[in-house]
Short mmCIF file of C-alpha atoms in Angstrom, two decimals:
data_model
loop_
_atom_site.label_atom_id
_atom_site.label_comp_id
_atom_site.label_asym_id
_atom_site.label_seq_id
_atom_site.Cartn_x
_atom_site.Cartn_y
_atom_site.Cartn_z
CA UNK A 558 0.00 0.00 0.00
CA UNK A 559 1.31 2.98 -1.20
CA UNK A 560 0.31 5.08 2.38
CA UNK A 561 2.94 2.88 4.02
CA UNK A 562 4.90 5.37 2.77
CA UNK A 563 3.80 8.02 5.34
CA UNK A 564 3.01 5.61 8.46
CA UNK A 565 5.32 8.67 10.34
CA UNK A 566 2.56 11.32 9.02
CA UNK A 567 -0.26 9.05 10.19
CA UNK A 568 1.12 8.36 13.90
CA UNK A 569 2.10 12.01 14.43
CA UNK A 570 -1.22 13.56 12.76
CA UNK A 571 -3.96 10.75 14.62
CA UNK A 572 -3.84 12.53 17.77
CA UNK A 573 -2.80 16.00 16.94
CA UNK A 574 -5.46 19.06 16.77
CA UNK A 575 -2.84 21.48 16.36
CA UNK A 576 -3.83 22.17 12.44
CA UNK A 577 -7.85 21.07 12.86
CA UNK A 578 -8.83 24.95 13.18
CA UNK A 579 -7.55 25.88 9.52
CA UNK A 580 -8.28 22.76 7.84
CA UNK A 581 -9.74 23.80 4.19
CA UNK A 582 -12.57 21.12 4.34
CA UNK A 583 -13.13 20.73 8.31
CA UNK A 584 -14.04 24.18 8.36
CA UNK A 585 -16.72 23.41 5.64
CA UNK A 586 -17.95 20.14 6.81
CA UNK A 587 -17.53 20.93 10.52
CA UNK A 588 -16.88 17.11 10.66
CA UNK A 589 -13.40 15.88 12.61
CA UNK A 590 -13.47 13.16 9.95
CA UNK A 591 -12.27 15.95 7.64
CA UNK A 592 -9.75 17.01 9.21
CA UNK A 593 -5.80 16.20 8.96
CA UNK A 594 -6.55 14.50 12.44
CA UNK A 595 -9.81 12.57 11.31
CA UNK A 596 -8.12 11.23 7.99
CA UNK A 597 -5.21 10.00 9.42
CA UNK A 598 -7.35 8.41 12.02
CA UNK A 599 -9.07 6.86 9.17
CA UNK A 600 -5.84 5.78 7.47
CA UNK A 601 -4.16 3.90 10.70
CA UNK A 602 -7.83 1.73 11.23
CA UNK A 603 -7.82 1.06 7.55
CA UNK A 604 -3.78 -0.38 7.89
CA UNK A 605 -4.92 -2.52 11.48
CA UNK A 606 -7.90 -3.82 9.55
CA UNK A 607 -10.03 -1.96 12.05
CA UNK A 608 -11.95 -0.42 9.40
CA UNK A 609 -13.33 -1.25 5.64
CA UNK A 610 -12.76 0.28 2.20
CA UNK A 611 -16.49 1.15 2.66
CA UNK A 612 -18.06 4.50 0.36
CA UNK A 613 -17.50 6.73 3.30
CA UNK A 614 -13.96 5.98 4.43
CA UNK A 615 -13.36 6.52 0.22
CA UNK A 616 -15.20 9.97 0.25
CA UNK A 617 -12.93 11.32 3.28
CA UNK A 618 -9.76 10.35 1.01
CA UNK A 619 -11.02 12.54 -1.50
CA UNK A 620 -12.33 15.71 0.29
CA UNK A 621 -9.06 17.03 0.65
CA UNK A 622 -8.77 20.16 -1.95
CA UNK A 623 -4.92 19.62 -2.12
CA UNK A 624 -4.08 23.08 -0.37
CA UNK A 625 -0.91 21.91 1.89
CA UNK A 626 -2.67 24.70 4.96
CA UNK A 627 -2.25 21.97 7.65
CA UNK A 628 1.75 21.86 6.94
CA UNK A 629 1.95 25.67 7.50
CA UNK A 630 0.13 25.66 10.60
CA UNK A 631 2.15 22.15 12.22
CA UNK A 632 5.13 23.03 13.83
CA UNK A 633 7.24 19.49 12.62
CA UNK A 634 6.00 20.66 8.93
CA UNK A 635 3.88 17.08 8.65
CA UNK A 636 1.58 17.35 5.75
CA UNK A 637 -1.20 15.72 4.71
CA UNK A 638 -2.40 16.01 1.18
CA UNK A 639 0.65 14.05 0.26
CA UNK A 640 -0.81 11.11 2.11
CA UNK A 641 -4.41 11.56 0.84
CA UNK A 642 -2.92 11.06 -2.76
CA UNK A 643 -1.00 8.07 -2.48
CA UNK A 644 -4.56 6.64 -0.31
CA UNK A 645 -6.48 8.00 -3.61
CA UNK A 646 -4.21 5.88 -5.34
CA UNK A 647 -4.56 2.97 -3.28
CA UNK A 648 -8.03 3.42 -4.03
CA UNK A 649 -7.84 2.72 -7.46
CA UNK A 650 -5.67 0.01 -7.21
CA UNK A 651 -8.14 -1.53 -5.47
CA UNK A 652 -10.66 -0.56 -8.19
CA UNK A 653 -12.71 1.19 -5.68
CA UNK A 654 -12.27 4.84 -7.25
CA UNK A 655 -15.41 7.20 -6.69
CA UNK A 656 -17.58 7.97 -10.06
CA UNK A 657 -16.73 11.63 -10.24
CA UNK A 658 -12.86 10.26 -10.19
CA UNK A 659 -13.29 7.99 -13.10
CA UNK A 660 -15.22 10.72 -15.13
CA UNK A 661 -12.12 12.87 -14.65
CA UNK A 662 -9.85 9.50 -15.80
CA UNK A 663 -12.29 8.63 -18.93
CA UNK A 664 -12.49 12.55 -19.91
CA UNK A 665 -8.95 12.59 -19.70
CA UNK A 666 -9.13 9.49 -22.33
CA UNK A 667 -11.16 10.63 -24.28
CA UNK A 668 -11.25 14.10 -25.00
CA UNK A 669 -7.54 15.29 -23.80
CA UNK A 670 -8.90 17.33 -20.80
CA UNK A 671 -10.57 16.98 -17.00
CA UNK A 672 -13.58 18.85 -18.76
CA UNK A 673 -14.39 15.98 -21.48
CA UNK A 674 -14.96 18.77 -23.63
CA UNK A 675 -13.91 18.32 -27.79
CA UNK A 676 -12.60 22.07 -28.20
CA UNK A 677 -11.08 24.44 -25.99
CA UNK A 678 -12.37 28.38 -26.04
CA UNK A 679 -9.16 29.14 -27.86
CA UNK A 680 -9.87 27.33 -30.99
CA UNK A 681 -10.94 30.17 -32.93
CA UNK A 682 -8.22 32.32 -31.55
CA UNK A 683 -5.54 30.27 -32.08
CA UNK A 684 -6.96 30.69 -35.69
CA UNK A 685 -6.20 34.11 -35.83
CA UNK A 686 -2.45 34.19 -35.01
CA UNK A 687 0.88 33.85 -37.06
CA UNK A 688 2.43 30.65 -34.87
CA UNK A 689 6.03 29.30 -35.60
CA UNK A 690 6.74 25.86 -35.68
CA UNK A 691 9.47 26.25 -33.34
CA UNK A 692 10.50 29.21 -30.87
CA UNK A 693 12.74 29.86 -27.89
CA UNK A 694 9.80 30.13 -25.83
CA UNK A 695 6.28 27.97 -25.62
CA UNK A 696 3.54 29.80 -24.06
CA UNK A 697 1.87 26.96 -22.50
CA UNK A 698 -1.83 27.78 -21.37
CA UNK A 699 -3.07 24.46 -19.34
CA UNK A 700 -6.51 23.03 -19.57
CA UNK A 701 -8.19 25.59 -17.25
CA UNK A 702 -6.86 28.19 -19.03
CA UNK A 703 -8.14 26.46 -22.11
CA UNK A 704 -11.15 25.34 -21.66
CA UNK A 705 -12.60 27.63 -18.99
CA UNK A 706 -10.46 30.75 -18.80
CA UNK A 707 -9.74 32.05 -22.28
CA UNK A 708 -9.00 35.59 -22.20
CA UNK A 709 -5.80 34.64 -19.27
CA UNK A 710 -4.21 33.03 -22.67
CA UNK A 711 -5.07 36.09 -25.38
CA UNK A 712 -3.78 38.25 -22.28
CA UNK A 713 -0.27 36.00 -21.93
CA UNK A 714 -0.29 36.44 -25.64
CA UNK A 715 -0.19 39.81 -25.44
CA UNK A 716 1.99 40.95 -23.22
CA UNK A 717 4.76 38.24 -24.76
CA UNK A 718 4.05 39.84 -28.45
CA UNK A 719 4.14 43.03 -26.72
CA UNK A 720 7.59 42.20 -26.02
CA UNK A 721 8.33 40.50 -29.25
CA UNK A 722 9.34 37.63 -27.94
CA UNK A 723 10.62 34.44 -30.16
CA UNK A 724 7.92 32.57 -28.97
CA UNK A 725 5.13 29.98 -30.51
CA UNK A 726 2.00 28.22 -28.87
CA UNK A 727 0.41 24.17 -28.97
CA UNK A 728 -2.34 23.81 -31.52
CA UNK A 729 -3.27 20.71 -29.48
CA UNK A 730 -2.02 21.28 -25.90
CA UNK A 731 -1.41 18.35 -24.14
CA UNK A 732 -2.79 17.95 -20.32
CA UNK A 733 -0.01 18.18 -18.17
CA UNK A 734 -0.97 14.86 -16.02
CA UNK A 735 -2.02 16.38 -12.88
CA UNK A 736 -5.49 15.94 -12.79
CA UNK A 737 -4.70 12.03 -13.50
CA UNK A 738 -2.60 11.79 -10.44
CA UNK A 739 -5.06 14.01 -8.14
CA UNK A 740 -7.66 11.24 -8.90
CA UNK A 741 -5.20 8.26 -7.68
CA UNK A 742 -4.11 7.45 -11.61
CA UNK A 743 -0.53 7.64 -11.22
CA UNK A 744 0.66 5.59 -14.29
CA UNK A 745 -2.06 7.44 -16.47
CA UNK A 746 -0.42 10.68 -14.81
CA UNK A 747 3.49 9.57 -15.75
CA UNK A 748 2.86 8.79 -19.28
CA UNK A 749 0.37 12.10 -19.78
CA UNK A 750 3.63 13.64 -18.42
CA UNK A 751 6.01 12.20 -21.00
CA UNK A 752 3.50 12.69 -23.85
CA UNK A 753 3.53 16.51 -22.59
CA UNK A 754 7.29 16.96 -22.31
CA UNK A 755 7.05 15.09 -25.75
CA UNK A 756 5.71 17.63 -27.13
CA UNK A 757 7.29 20.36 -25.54
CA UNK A 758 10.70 19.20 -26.85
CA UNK A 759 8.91 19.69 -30.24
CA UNK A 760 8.25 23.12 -30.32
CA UNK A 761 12.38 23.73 -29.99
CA UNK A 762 11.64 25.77 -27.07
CA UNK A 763 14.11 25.83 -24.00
CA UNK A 764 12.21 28.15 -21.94
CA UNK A 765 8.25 27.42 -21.30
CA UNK A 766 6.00 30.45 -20.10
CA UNK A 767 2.64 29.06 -17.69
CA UNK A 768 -0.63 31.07 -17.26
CA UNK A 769 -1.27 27.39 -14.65
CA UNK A 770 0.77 27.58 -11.50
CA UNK A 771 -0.38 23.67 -11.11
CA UNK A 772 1.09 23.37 -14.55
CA UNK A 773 4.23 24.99 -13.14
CA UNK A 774 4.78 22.46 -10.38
CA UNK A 775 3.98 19.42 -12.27
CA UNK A 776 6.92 20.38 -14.95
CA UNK A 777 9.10 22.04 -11.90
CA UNK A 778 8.86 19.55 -9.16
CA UNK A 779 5.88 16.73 -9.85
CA UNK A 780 7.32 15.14 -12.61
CA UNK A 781 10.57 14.03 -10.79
CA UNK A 782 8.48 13.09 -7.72
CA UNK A 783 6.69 10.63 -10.39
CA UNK A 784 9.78 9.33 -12.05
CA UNK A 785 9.64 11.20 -15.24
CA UNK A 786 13.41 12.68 -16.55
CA UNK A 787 12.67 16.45 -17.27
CA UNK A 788 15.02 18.43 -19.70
CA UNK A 789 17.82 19.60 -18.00
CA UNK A 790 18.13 22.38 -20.37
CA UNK A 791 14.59 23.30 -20.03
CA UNK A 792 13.06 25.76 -17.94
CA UNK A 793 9.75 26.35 -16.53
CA UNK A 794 8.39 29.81 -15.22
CA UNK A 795 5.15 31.04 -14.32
CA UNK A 796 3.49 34.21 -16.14
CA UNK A 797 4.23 36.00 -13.14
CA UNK A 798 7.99 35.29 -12.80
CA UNK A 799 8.16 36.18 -16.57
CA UNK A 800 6.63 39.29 -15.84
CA UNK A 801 8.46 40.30 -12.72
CA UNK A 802 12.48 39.45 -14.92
CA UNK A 803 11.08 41.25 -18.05
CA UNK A 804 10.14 44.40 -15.61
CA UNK A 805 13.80 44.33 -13.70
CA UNK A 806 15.30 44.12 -16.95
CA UNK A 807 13.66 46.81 -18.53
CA UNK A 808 12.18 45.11 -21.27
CA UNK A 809 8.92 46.04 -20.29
CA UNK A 810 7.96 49.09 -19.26
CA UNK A 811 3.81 49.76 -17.86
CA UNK A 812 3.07 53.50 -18.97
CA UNK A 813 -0.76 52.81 -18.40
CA UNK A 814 -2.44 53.81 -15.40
CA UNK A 815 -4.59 52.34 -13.69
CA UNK A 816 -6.54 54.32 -10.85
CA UNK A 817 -8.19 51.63 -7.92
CA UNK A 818 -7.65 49.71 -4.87
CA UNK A 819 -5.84 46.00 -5.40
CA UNK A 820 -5.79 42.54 -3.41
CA UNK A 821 -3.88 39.69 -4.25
CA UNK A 822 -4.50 36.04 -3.64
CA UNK A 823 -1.93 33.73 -3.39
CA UNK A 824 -2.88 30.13 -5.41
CA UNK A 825 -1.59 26.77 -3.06
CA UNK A 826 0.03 25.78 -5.94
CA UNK A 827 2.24 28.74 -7.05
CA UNK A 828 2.61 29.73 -3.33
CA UNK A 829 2.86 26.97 -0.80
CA UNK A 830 4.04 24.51 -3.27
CA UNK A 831 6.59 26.90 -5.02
CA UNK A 832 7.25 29.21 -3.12
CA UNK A 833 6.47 32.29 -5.46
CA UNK A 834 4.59 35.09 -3.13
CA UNK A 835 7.45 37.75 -3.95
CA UNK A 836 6.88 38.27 -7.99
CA UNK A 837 3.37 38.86 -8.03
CA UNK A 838 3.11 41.33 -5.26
CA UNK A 839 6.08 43.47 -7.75
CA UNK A 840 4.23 42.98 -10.64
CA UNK A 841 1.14 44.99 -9.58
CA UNK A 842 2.92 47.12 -7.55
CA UNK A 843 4.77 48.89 -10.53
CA UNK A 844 1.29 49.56 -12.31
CA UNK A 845 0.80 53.36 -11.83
CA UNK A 846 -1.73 54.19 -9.62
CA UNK A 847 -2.47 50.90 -7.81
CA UNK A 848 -3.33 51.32 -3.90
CA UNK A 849 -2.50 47.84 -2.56
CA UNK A 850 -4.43 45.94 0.11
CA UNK A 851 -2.68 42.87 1.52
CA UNK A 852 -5.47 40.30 2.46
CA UNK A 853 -5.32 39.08 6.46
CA UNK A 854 -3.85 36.06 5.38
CA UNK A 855 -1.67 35.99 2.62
CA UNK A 856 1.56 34.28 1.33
CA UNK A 857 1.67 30.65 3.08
CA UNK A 858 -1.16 30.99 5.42
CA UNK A 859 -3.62 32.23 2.12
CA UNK A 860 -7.02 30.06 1.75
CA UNK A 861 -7.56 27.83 -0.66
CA UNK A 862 -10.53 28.53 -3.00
CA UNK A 863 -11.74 25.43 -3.38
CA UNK A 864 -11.16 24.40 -6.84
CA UNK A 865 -7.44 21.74 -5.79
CA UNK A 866 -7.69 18.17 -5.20
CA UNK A 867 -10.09 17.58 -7.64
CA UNK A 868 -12.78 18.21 -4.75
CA UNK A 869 -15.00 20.00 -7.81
CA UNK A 870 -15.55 16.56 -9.78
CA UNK A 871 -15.98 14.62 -6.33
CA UNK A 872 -17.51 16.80 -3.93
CA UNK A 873 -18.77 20.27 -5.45
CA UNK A 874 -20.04 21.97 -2.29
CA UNK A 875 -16.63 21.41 -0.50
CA UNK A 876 -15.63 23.37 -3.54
CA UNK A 877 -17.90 25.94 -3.14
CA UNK A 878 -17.88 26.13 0.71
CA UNK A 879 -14.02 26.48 0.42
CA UNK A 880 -14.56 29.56 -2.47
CA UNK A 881 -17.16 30.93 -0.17
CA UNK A 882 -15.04 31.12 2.64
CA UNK A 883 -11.58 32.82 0.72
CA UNK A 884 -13.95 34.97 -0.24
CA UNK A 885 -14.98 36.21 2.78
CA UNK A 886 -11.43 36.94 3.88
CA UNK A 887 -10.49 38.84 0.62
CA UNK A 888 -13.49 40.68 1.04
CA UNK A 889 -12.28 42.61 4.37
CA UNK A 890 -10.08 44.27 2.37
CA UNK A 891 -12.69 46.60 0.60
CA UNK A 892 -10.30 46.51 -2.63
CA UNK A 893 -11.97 47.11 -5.77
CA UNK A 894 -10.37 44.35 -7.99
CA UNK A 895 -9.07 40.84 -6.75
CA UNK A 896 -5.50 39.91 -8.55
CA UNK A 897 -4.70 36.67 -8.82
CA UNK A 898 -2.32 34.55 -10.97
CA UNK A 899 -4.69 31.18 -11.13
CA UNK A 900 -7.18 30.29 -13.11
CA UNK A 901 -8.94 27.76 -11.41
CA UNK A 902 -8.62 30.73 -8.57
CA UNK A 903 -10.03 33.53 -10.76
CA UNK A 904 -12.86 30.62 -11.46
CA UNK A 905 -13.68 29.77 -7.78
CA UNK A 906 -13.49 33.17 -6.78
CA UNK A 907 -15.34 35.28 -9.07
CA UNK A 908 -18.49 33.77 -7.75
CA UNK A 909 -17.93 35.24 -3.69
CA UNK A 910 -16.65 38.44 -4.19
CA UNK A 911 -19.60 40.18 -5.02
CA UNK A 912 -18.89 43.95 -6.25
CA UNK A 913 -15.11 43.41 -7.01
CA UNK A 914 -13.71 43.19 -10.24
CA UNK A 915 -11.17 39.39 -10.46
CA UNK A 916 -8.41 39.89 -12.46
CA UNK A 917 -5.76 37.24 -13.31
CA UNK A 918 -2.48 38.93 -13.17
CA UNK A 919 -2.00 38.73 -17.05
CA UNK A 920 -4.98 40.54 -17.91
CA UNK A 921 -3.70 43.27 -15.21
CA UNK A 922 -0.97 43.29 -16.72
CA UNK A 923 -2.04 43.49 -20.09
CA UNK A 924 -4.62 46.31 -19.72
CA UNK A 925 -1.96 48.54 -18.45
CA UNK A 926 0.27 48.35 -21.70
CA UNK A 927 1.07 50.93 -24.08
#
């Protein structure tokens, strides 16, 4: 069993309520069950045969959104989501995977993306535009982007032409294999990862721009983790990093002004797992006329909206609850437009912040160049 791997996580989280009070999900569900404490609980009866694979020990496994709070918060740094993924994968060893899990898997087959949907919103677009065959630079949008959040791409697009960059796009993007191994399909996610890099090494580019930050840590840091051999002389930055070196080098300069109150939320992905809180907050602090708000918690300790773990396909109003409650926090900060660099953020969270503008931080960017 794969969660043999973290028997030290389980004995040192069953009896701990140190993290319980920020817990993404117990804070939804109100249920101890949910909580860092509950599943590990869960996890040590399951491995002393105390307990069956029954439907609700297999829904607690996947009502984790993925957010890595309960590390911040634990003073030894013991994290859970790590362990619900490897019990997710257990799971479908055992062939006992959840329906909205194998919809994600047989989309994936079938149609290329977690949606199941036969054309992204960027079809037409993509139309439009010169594209080389090969560049220095792939502008890699992810399926999110793609399918759900079109104008973060044209935006990207933008700002890189803006800066005539040697650059080309995907006419048929690959996934990048995360939402396979969020779902417990770690094979399906290792070869999704190879087909990806596949055709990544295609497009001749060395450097590869992503509006994703999930995208970002699956070519950065996931795909060793799953065994796949990355490029060595490839490199993988988010929009916002891009930004941020093409700003300190002068390249790009933001004449346009832009008169209104700012927050910024920090994704789990591009923050907690990558450690990228820094680069953003620059970014939109050299646009002329921006009054920032910092959010109450922010950087490491900012909540999750809801849409990680795959918690949308399994469990929607964990999803929702989890949006609802970010919300609230960015909210107190009575800015007039939420910044963030995410698009299954900007997604979530455009749905609880009544009365504020969402922004992802290429179309920020964008709208501010002359």
């Amino acid at each position: 069993m794969k969660i043999d791997d973290y028997n030290e996580t389980i004995k040192a989280c069953r009896y701990c309520l140190m993290c319980r009070h920020e817990c993404t999900v117990g804070n939804i569900t109100q249920r101890d069950t949910n909580t860092p404490r509950g599943k590990s609980l869960v996890l040590f009866a399951e491995q002393k045969n105390l307990l069956e694979w029954d439907r609700r020990a297999i829904e607690v496994m996947y009502e984790c959104t993925n957010c890595h709070l309960c590390r911040e918060w634990c003073v030894s740094e013991y994290d859970v989501a790590p362990l619900m993924m490897a019990a997710r994968a257990d799971i479908v060893d055992m062939g006992l995977a959840p329906a909205g899990a194998v919809l994600m898997k047989d989309n994936l087959n079938n149609s290329g993306n977690p949606y199941g949907e036969t054309e992204s919103k960027l079809e037409e677009w993509k139309k439009s535009i010169q594209k080389k065959s090969k560049a220095d630079i792939l502008l890699y949008f992810g399926c999110t982007t793609a399918y759900r959040r079109p104008e973060i791409a044209q935006s990207a697009y933008a700002i890189l032409k803006h800066l005539d960059a040697n650059m080309t796009i995907l006419d048929d993007e690959p996934c990048c294999g995360e939402p396979y191994f969020i779902m417990g399909y770690q094979k399906e996610a290792k070869l999704q990862a190879e087909r990806s890099l596949d055709r990544i090494r295609e497009s001749g580019a060395h450097t590869v721009v992503t509006t994703c930050p999930t995208c970002t840590l699956s070519f950065r840091k996931s795909f060793k983790e799953w065994g796949v051999e990355v490029p060595k002389d490839s490199r993988f930055i988010h929009i916002s990093e891009f930004i941020d070196e093409e700003i300190e080098a002068g390249r790009l300069n933001l004449n346009g002004v832009l008169q209104s109150s700012v927050t910024y939320h920090d994704p789990c992905s591009l923050g907690r797992e990558l450690g990228i809180y820094d680069a953003p907050r620059k970014v939109i602090n050299t646009v002329h006329g921006v009054e920032f708000h910092e959010m109450r918690l922010n950087r490491n300790y900012s909540p999750c909206c809801g849409n990680g773990g795959g918690v949308q396909a399994t469990n929607i109003n964990i999803a929702l609850g989890a949006g609802e409650n970010a919300g609230k926090v960015i909210l107190e900060t009575d800015a007039k437009i939420l910044v963030t660099a995410c698009p299954s953020c900007k997604q979530s969270l455009r749905k609880h912040v009544p009365g504020m503008e969402v922004l992802d931080i290429s179309e920020l960017i964008a709208r501010v160049l002359k």
